[in-house]
Coordinates of C-alpha atoms in Angstrom, one line a residue:
M447 CA 43.4 155.0 145.7
A448 CA 44.9 151.3 145.2
K449 CA 45.1 149.0 147.9
A450 CA 49.0 148.2 149.6
P451 CA 50.1 145.1 148.6
V452 CA 50.4 142.7 151.4
L453 CA 54.1 141.7 150.7
T454 CA 56.5 143.9 148.6
P455 CA 56.5 142.5 145.1
R456 CA 59.4 140.4 144.4
A457 CA 60.2 142.0 141.6
D458 CA 60.7 145.4 143.4
D459 CA 62.7 143.9 146.2
F460 CA 63.4 140.5 146.3
P461 CA 65.3 140.5 149.8
R462 CA 62.0 142.4 151.1
W463 CA 59.7 140.5 149.9
Y464 CA 61.5 137.3 151.6
Q465 CA 61.3 139.4 155.0
D466 CA 57.8 140.2 154.7
L467 CA 56.5 136.8 154.0
I468 CA 58.7 135.6 156.7
N469 CA 56.9 137.9 158.9
K470 CA 53.3 137.8 157.8
A471 CA 53.3 134.2 157.3
E472 CA 54.3 133.7 160.8
L473 CA 57.2 131.7 160.2
A474 CA 59.9 133.0 162.7
D475 CA 61.5 136.2 164.2
N476 CA 64.5 137.4 164.7
G477 CA 66.1 136.3 168.1
P478 CA 67.7 138.5 170.6
V479 CA 71.3 137.5 169.7
R480 CA 72.0 138.9 166.8
G481 CA 72.2 136.3 164.2
T482 CA 69.7 133.7 166.1
M483 CA 66.0 133.4 165.1
V484 CA 62.5 132.0 166.9
I485 CA 61.0 129.6 164.7
R486 CA 57.3 130.1 165.3
P487 CA 54.6 127.3 165.0
Y488 CA 53.8 127.1 161.5
G489 CA 57.7 127.7 160.5
Y490 CA 58.6 124.8 162.6
G491 CA 55.8 122.3 161.4
L492 CA 57.6 122.8 158.0
W493 CA 60.7 122.1 159.9
E494 CA 59.2 118.6 161.3
R495 CA 57.6 117.7 158.2
M496 CA 61.4 118.0 156.3
Q497 CA 62.7 115.8 159.5
Q498 CA 60.1 112.9 158.8
E499 CA 60.7 113.0 155.6
L500 CA 64.7 112.8 155.6
D501 CA 64.6 110.7 158.5
A502 CA 62.7 108.0 157.0
R503 CA 64.8 108.1 154.0
I504 CA 68.1 108.0 156.3
K505 CA 66.6 105.0 158.2
Q506 CA 66.2 103.4 155.2
A507 CA 69.9 103.8 154.2
G508 CA 70.2 101.6 157.3
V509 CA 72.0 104.7 159.5
Q510 CA 70.8 104.8 163.2
N511 CA 69.8 108.2 165.1
A512 CA 72.3 109.2 168.4
Y513 CA 72.6 112.5 170.0
F514 CA 76.3 113.6 170.8
P515 CA 77.5 116.5 173.3
L516 CA 77.0 120.4 172.3
F517 CA 80.2 121.5 174.1
I518 CA 83.4 120.3 172.3
P519 CA 86.7 120.4 173.8
Q520 CA 88.8 123.1 171.7
S521 CA 92.0 120.5 171.5
Y522 CA 89.7 118.0 169.4
L523 CA 89.4 120.6 166.7
S524 CA 93.0 121.2 166.7
R525 CA 93.7 117.7 165.7
E526 CA 92.6 118.4 162.0
A527 CA 94.4 121.6 161.0
E528 CA 92.2 121.6 157.7
H529 CA 89.1 121.6 159.4
V530 CA 90.1 123.6 162.4
E531 CA 91.2 126.4 159.6
G532 CA 87.9 126.5 157.5
F533 CA 86.0 126.5 160.9
A534 CA 88.3 129.0 163.1
P535 CA 86.3 132.1 162.0
E536 CA 82.9 130.7 162.8
L537 CA 83.8 129.0 166.5
A538 CA 81.8 130.5 169.8
V539 CA 84.5 129.2 172.4
V540 CA 83.4 129.0 176.0
T541 CA 86.0 130.0 178.5
Q542 CA 84.3 130.5 181.7
A543 CA 81.6 128.5 183.6
G544 CA 80.3 127.9 187.0
G545 CA 82.1 131.1 188.3
K546 CA 85.6 129.7 187.2
E547 CA 87.8 130.0 184.4
L548 CA 87.7 126.6 182.4
E549 CA 91.1 124.2 182.6
E550 CA 90.3 123.9 178.7
P551 CA 87.9 126.1 176.2
V552 CA 85.6 124.2 175.0
V553 CA 83.3 125.0 171.4
V554 CA 80.0 125.5 171.0
R555 CA 79.5 122.6 168.3
P556 CA 79.8 124.1 164.7
T557 CA 79.5 120.4 163.4
S558 CA 80.4 117.2 165.1
E559 CA 82.9 115.3 162.6
T560 CA 85.6 115.3 166.0
I561 CA 83.8 114.5 168.9
I562 CA 82.4 111.8 167.2
N563 CA 85.1 110.5 165.6
E564 CA 86.7 110.7 169.3
Y565 CA 84.1 107.6 169.9
F566 CA 84.4 106.0 166.7
S567 CA 87.7 105.5 167.4
K568 CA 86.4 103.5 170.6
W569 CA 83.5 101.7 169.0
V570 CA 85.4 100.3 166.0
Q571 CA 87.6 97.7 166.7
S572 CA 87.5 94.8 164.1
Y573 CA 86.0 94.8 160.6
R574 CA 82.7 93.3 162.3
D575 CA 82.2 96.6 163.6
L576 CA 81.9 97.9 160.0
P577 CA 80.2 99.9 158.6
L578 CA 79.4 101.9 161.5
M579 CA 76.5 104.8 160.3
I580 CA 74.8 107.2 162.8
N581 CA 72.9 110.5 162.3
Q582 CA 72.3 113.1 164.8
W583 CA 69.2 115.8 164.7
A584 CA 70.7 118.7 166.4
N585 CA 71.4 122.3 166.7
V586 CA 75.0 123.9 165.4
V587 CA 76.5 127.4 166.0
R588 CA 78.7 129.0 163.4
W589 CA 79.0 133.0 164.4
E590 CA 77.5 134.5 161.4
M591 CA 78.8 138.0 159.9
R592 CA 75.9 138.8 158.0
P593 CA 72.6 136.8 159.8
R594 CA 69.3 136.0 157.2
V595 CA 66.8 133.9 158.8
F596 CA 66.7 130.5 157.6
L597 CA 69.4 131.5 154.9
R598 CA 72.5 132.2 157.7
T599 CA 72.0 132.3 161.6
T600 CA 74.3 131.8 163.6
E601 CA 72.3 128.9 165.3
F602 CA 70.7 126.8 163.1
L603 CA 69.0 123.3 163.1
W604 CA 70.1 120.1 161.2
Q605 CA 70.7 116.7 160.8
E606 CA 74.1 115.3 160.4
G607 CA 75.2 111.9 159.2
H608 CA 78.6 110.4 159.9
T609 CA 79.9 106.7 158.5
A610 CA 83.0 104.8 158.9
H611 CA 83.7 101.9 156.4
A612 CA 86.5 99.4 155.5
D613 CA 87.7 100.9 152.5
R614 CA 87.3 103.7 149.9
T615 CA 85.1 102.5 147.5
Q616 CA 82.7 101.4 150.3
A617 CA 83.0 105.4 151.7
R618 CA 82.7 106.8 148.2
E619 CA 79.2 105.0 147.3
F620 CA 77.7 105.6 150.3
A621 CA 78.2 109.2 150.2
A622 CA 76.9 109.2 146.7
H623 CA 74.3 107.0 147.8
I624 CA 73.0 110.0 150.6
H625 CA 73.9 112.6 147.8
R626 CA 71.5 111.0 145.3
N627 CA 68.8 108.6 147.0
V628 CA 68.1 110.7 150.3
Y629 CA 68.8 114.2 149.3
A630 CA 68.1 114.5 146.0
D631 CA 64.9 112.0 146.2
F632 CA 63.7 114.3 149.0
M633 CA 64.5 118.0 147.6
T634 CA 62.7 116.7 144.0
Q635 CA 59.8 114.6 145.1
V636 CA 58.8 116.5 148.3
L637 CA 59.9 120.0 148.6
G638 CA 59.1 120.5 144.5
I639 CA 62.9 121.8 144.0
D640 CA 64.6 121.0 141.0
V641 CA 68.3 120.3 142.5
V642 CA 71.4 119.9 140.6
L643 CA 73.4 117.3 141.8
G644 CA 77.0 118.3 141.3
R645 CA 81.2 118.2 142.9
K646 CA 82.1 120.7 144.9
T647 CA 85.6 122.4 143.5
A648 CA 88.9 122.1 145.8
R649 CA 87.9 125.9 146.4
E650 CA 84.8 125.2 148.1
R651 CA 85.1 121.6 149.4
F652 CA 84.0 121.5 152.6
A653 CA 87.0 121.8 155.2
G654 CA 88.6 118.1 155.9
A655 CA 87.2 116.4 153.1
I656 CA 88.7 115.0 149.8
N657 CA 85.4 115.3 148.0
T658 CA 82.2 117.0 148.8
L659 CA 79.1 116.6 146.4
T660 CA 76.4 119.1 146.4
L661 CA 72.6 120.0 145.3
E662 CA 72.1 123.2 144.0
G663 CA 68.5 125.0 143.7
M664 CA 68.1 127.8 142.0
M665 CA 66.1 130.5 143.5
G666 CA 63.4 132.8 142.4
D667 CA 65.6 135.7 142.0
G668 CA 67.9 133.5 139.9
K669 CA 70.4 133.1 142.6
A670 CA 71.7 129.4 143.8
L671 CA 70.8 128.2 147.5
Q672 CA 73.6 125.2 148.5
M673 CA 70.3 122.7 149.4
G674 CA 72.7 120.1 151.5
T675 CA 76.1 118.4 151.1
S676 CA 77.4 115.2 151.6
H677 CA 81.5 114.4 152.2
E678 CA 83.8 111.7 151.6
L679 CA 86.2 112.5 154.4
G680 CA 88.8 110.1 153.4
T681 CA 90.9 109.0 156.5
N682 CA 92.0 112.6 157.3
F683 CA 89.8 112.4 160.8
A684 CA 90.7 108.2 161.0
Q685 CA 94.6 109.4 161.1
A686 CA 93.7 112.1 163.4
F687 CA 91.9 110.1 166.5
H688 CA 93.1 107.3 165.5
T689 CA 90.2 105.2 164.1
R690 CA 91.3 102.0 163.1
Y691 CA 90.0 98.6 162.5
L692 CA 91.6 95.0 162.6
S693 CA 91.1 94.1 158.9
K694 CA 90.2 90.3 158.0
D695 CA 93.6 89.7 156.9
G696 CA 94.9 90.5 160.7
L697 CA 96.2 94.2 159.5
Q698 CA 95.2 97.4 161.3
E699 CA 93.5 99.9 159.2
L700 CA 92.2 103.0 159.0
V701 CA 88.8 103.2 158.3
W702 CA 87.2 105.6 155.2
Q703 CA 84.4 107.9 156.3
T704 CA 81.5 110.3 155.1
S705 CA 79.8 113.0 156.7
W706 CA 76.5 114.4 155.2
G707 CA 74.3 117.3 156.4
A708 CA 70.9 119.2 155.4
S709 CA 69.5 121.9 157.9
T710 CA 66.4 124.7 158.2
R711 CA 68.4 126.6 155.4
M712 CA 66.0 124.2 153.1
V713 CA 63.0 126.4 154.7
G714 CA 64.4 129.4 153.3
G715 CA 65.0 127.5 149.9
L716 CA 61.3 126.5 149.9
I717 CA 60.0 130.0 150.2
M718 CA 62.1 131.5 147.7
S719 CA 62.0 129.0 145.2
H720 CA 57.5 128.5 145.3
G721 CA 56.8 131.8 146.7
D722 CA 54.7 134.4 144.9
D723 CA 53.7 138.0 145.2
S724 CA 50.7 136.6 147.6
G725 CA 52.6 134.6 149.8
L726 CA 54.2 130.9 150.2
R727 CA 53.6 127.9 148.1
V728 CA 54.0 124.6 149.9
P729 CA 54.4 121.8 148.2
P730 CA 51.0 119.4 149.4
R731 CA 53.6 116.2 150.0
L732 CA 55.4 118.8 152.4
A733 CA 52.6 120.7 153.9
A734 CA 51.6 120.0 157.5
V735 CA 48.2 121.3 156.5
Q736 CA 47.6 120.3 152.8
V737 CA 43.8 121.4 153.5
V738 CA 42.0 124.0 155.3
V739 CA 38.4 124.2 155.6
V740 CA 37.4 127.5 156.3
A741 CA 33.6 128.6 157.6
I742 CA 32.6 131.7 156.2
K743 CA 30.0 132.4 158.8
G744 CA 26.7 130.8 160.7
D745 CA 26.4 127.6 162.7
E746 CA 25.4 125.4 159.6
A747 CA 28.4 126.2 158.3
V748 CA 30.8 125.6 160.8
A749 CA 29.1 122.5 161.7
K750 CA 29.9 121.2 157.9
A751 CA 33.1 122.4 157.9
R752 CA 34.0 120.3 161.2
A753 CA 32.4 117.4 158.8
I754 CA 33.9 117.9 156.0
G755 CA 37.5 118.2 158.1
D756 CA 36.7 114.7 159.7
A757 CA 36.2 113.1 156.7
L758 CA 38.7 114.3 154.8
R759 CA 41.0 113.2 157.9
A760 CA 39.6 109.9 157.1
V761 CA 41.2 109.7 154.1
G762 CA 44.5 110.6 154.9
I763 CA 44.6 114.1 154.3
R764 CA 46.3 116.5 156.8
V765 CA 43.7 119.0 157.2
Q766 CA 42.8 121.9 159.9
V767 CA 39.5 123.5 160.4
D768 CA 39.2 127.2 160.5
D769 CA 35.8 128.2 162.5
R770 CA 36.6 131.4 163.6
T771 CA 33.5 133.1 162.3
D772 CA 34.2 135.8 164.6
T773 CA 37.4 137.1 162.7
P774 CA 36.2 138.5 159.0
F775 CA 36.5 136.0 156.1
G776 CA 38.6 138.5 154.2
R777 CA 41.2 138.5 156.8
R778 CA 41.5 134.5 157.1
S779 CA 41.5 134.0 153.2
V780 CA 44.5 136.1 152.9
D781 CA 46.2 134.8 155.9
W782 CA 45.5 131.2 154.3
E783 CA 47.3 132.7 151.2
L784 CA 50.1 133.9 152.6
K785 CA 50.8 130.4 154.3
G786 CA 50.6 128.7 151.6
V787 CA 48.1 126.2 152.1
P788 CA 47.9 123.9 148.7
V789 CA 44.0 124.0 149.0
R790 CA 41.5 125.7 150.5
I791 CA 37.9 124.7 151.0
E792 CA 35.3 127.7 151.7
V793 CA 31.9 126.5 153.3
G794 CA 29.3 129.3 153.4
P795 CA 25.4 129.4 153.4
R796 CA 24.8 129.7 149.8
D797 CA 27.1 127.0 149.2
L798 CA 25.4 124.6 151.8
A799 CA 21.8 125.4 150.0
A800 CA 23.6 124.1 146.6
G801 CA 25.4 121.5 148.3
T802 CA 28.8 122.4 147.0
V803 CA 31.7 124.3 148.5
T804 CA 34.1 126.6 146.6
L805 CA 37.5 125.1 146.3
V806 CA 40.3 127.2 145.9
R807 CA 43.8 126.0 144.7
R808 CA 47.0 127.9 146.2
V809 CA 48.9 126.5 143.2
V810 CA 47.1 126.4 139.3
P811 CA 48.4 124.0 136.9
P812 CA 47.9 124.2 133.1
G813 CA 44.1 122.8 132.6
A814 CA 43.0 123.5 135.5
P815 CA 39.5 125.4 135.6
G816 CA 41.1 128.1 138.0
A817 CA 42.2 129.2 141.2
K818 CA 38.2 128.7 142.5
E819 CA 35.9 126.1 141.3
S820 CA 32.5 125.1 142.9
V821 CA 32.4 121.1 143.4
P822 CA 30.0 119.0 145.0
I823 CA 30.5 118.0 148.7
D824 CA 30.0 114.4 148.2
G825 CA 33.3 114.2 145.7
L826 CA 35.5 116.3 147.6
A827 CA 37.5 112.9 149.2
A828 CA 37.6 111.6 146.0
L829 CA 39.0 114.6 144.4
L830 CA 41.6 116.3 146.6
P831 CA 44.0 113.4 146.0
T832 CA 44.2 114.6 142.4
V833 CA 44.1 117.7 143.1
L834 CA 47.2 117.8 145.6
E835 CA 49.0 115.7 143.1
E836 CA 48.6 118.0 140.5
A837 CA 49.8 121.1 142.5
Q838 CA 53.0 119.1 143.8
T839 CA 53.9 118.1 139.8
Q840 CA 53.3 121.5 138.9
L841 CA 55.8 123.6 141.8
L842 CA 58.7 120.8 140.5
R843 CA 57.7 121.8 136.9
E844 CA 58.4 125.5 137.4
S845 CA 61.5 124.5 139.0
R846 CA 63.1 123.1 136.3
E847 CA 61.7 125.4 133.7
R848 CA 63.1 128.5 135.7
R849 CA 66.2 126.8 135.9
E850 CA 66.6 125.8 132.2
S851 CA 65.5 128.7 131.2
R852 CA 67.9 131.0 133.2
T853 CA 70.7 128.6 132.3
S854 CA 73.5 129.9 129.9
D855 CA 76.6 128.4 128.1
V856 CA 79.3 130.7 128.1
A857 CA 83.1 130.3 126.8
T858 CA 84.7 133.2 129.6
A859 CA 84.8 133.8 133.0
G860 CA 83.5 137.5 132.1
E861 CA 80.7 136.1 130.4
A862 CA 79.6 133.8 133.7
A863 CA 79.9 136.5 135.6
E864 CA 77.7 138.4 133.3
V865 CA 74.7 136.2 133.3
A866 CA 75.5 135.9 136.9
A867 CA 75.0 139.4 137.4
A868 CA 71.9 139.1 135.2
G869 CA 70.2 136.7 137.9
G870 CA 70.9 133.1 135.6
W871 CA 73.2 130.6 136.0
A872 CA 76.2 129.8 133.4
R873 CA 78.1 126.7 132.3
I874 CA 81.2 126.8 131.0
P875 CA 83.7 124.1 130.4
W876 CA 85.8 123.7 133.7
A877 CA 89.0 123.3 131.4
D878 CA 88.2 126.5 130.3
L879 CA 87.6 128.3 133.4
G880 CA 89.8 126.2 136.1
P881 CA 91.1 127.3 139.8
V882 CA 92.6 130.6 138.4
G883 CA 89.2 131.6 136.7
E884 CA 87.5 130.7 139.7
A885 CA 89.3 133.3 141.7
E886 CA 88.7 135.7 139.4
L887 CA 85.1 135.2 139.5
A888 CA 85.3 135.5 143.6
E889 CA 86.8 138.8 143.6
Q890 CA 82.7 139.5 141.9
A891 CA 81.0 137.6 144.5
V892 CA 80.3 134.9 142.0
S893 CA 81.0 131.4 142.8
V894 CA 81.1 127.7 141.0
R895 CA 78.6 126.6 142.8
C896 CA 79.7 122.8 141.3
L897 CA 81.1 120.7 139.1
V898 CA 78.8 118.6 136.5
A899 CA 79.5 116.2 133.4
E900 CA 78.1 117.2 130.1
D901 CA 75.3 114.3 130.8
G902 CA 74.4 116.3 133.7
S903 CA 75.7 113.4 135.9
V904 CA 78.5 114.0 138.9
P905 CA 82.3 113.3 137.5
E906 CA 84.2 111.1 139.3
T907 CA 87.3 113.8 139.7
D908 CA 87.7 117.2 139.0
D909 CA 89.5 117.2 135.6
A910 CA 87.4 114.4 133.9
P911 CA 86.6 115.0 130.6
G912 CA 83.6 117.1 129.4
T913 CA 83.5 118.8 133.2
V914 CA 81.4 121.7 133.2
A915 CA 81.6 124.3 136.1
L916 CA 77.8 126.0 137.0
V917 CA 78.6 129.4 138.1
A918 CA 76.2 131.7 139.6
R919 CA 75.5 134.2 142.7
A920 CA 74.7 132.7 145.7
Y921 CA 73.1 132.7 149.1

């Protein structure tokens, strides 16, 4: 009898495969309150690496980290009408605390534009105070009706950046800088996901923004995932919170603002973009563990595995040594495969006798000898950086090739819906689709993910000549 697969095959049931992988790779569990999640250590290690890489890029952009309260007076949200309307169905509101009815209900943070603007209005007095640029790493709560671990949860982790500028040009340029040089650079160069940069339609725009820039990734089943967004807020919140500055000309002017965020949803994107029927595949630049050194059996193998681990750490490789020889080797191999560690080094008595180890690649690029090869122990430190970079390059290549091969040019909304239903993305001129066609697609659970220019750049306006709508089903 054939052995049952460890995971449900992706081709049989992609959602079940996704949930199986999260459970068996020990990434997360469902929380006790519907829609919440418990992120397990291995899953949180992925998030920590994402934080580190993003935080470095955010700080390089001149932004400083801060922290604002979790509880926001309900009246704050009411000051910007479009914003409160957009978030009203998702709000968690506290009306009692300390055994008493609160004089004013407080909202559990769904996003922080309102509370941050309350303080921006205090901190900004003069043009000398601008630009004011802060970011916070925090949790937010949005009451999710259809939860799914990492993708849509009632509580999730993220970073949210907020800036105030002297004029619209500066704000627009900074929102674009975050979009391109922080988010897109991180997602392509570290996550290995080939994202499309585009502009949201008015229907899909962030509540209270005048423009939303998005990054859309194609997942393994052909659906789109919004990986991050950067918003131009115009002066909407500045007007609501009276955030003004004294200009060089001695005039009181409203600030122009941006906000931008990326969340633990990226962990879900990582799983669905790179995972296969054997488990997760983690890009080496992201991986908290780039190489696992596994001692098969015997005290000599354990000692050698530990020595190899020390030698690889000394050259900057993130290593874990698995010396649990009381656990069957086959089980440990499957576990590391599920977790997607880029390289596994197997050390056993036969290897030691030959002065070699077995190198196992989780990602096999074209031209590689295969998933497994015997290599000299003395050559590992020199060989592994190349092996890791080959895996990183291959994952990005696969992501790009999947998107390109499953994207079709169409002429009508009906054709776009058919492509999306078949697990692909459709490109259609926005002038031919327009808001009417977009509404027609929405009735079929298909959306315009973003608007792009014919050359792949981000259009300045929705109706810029040659603008193309990218249409897909989405998470």
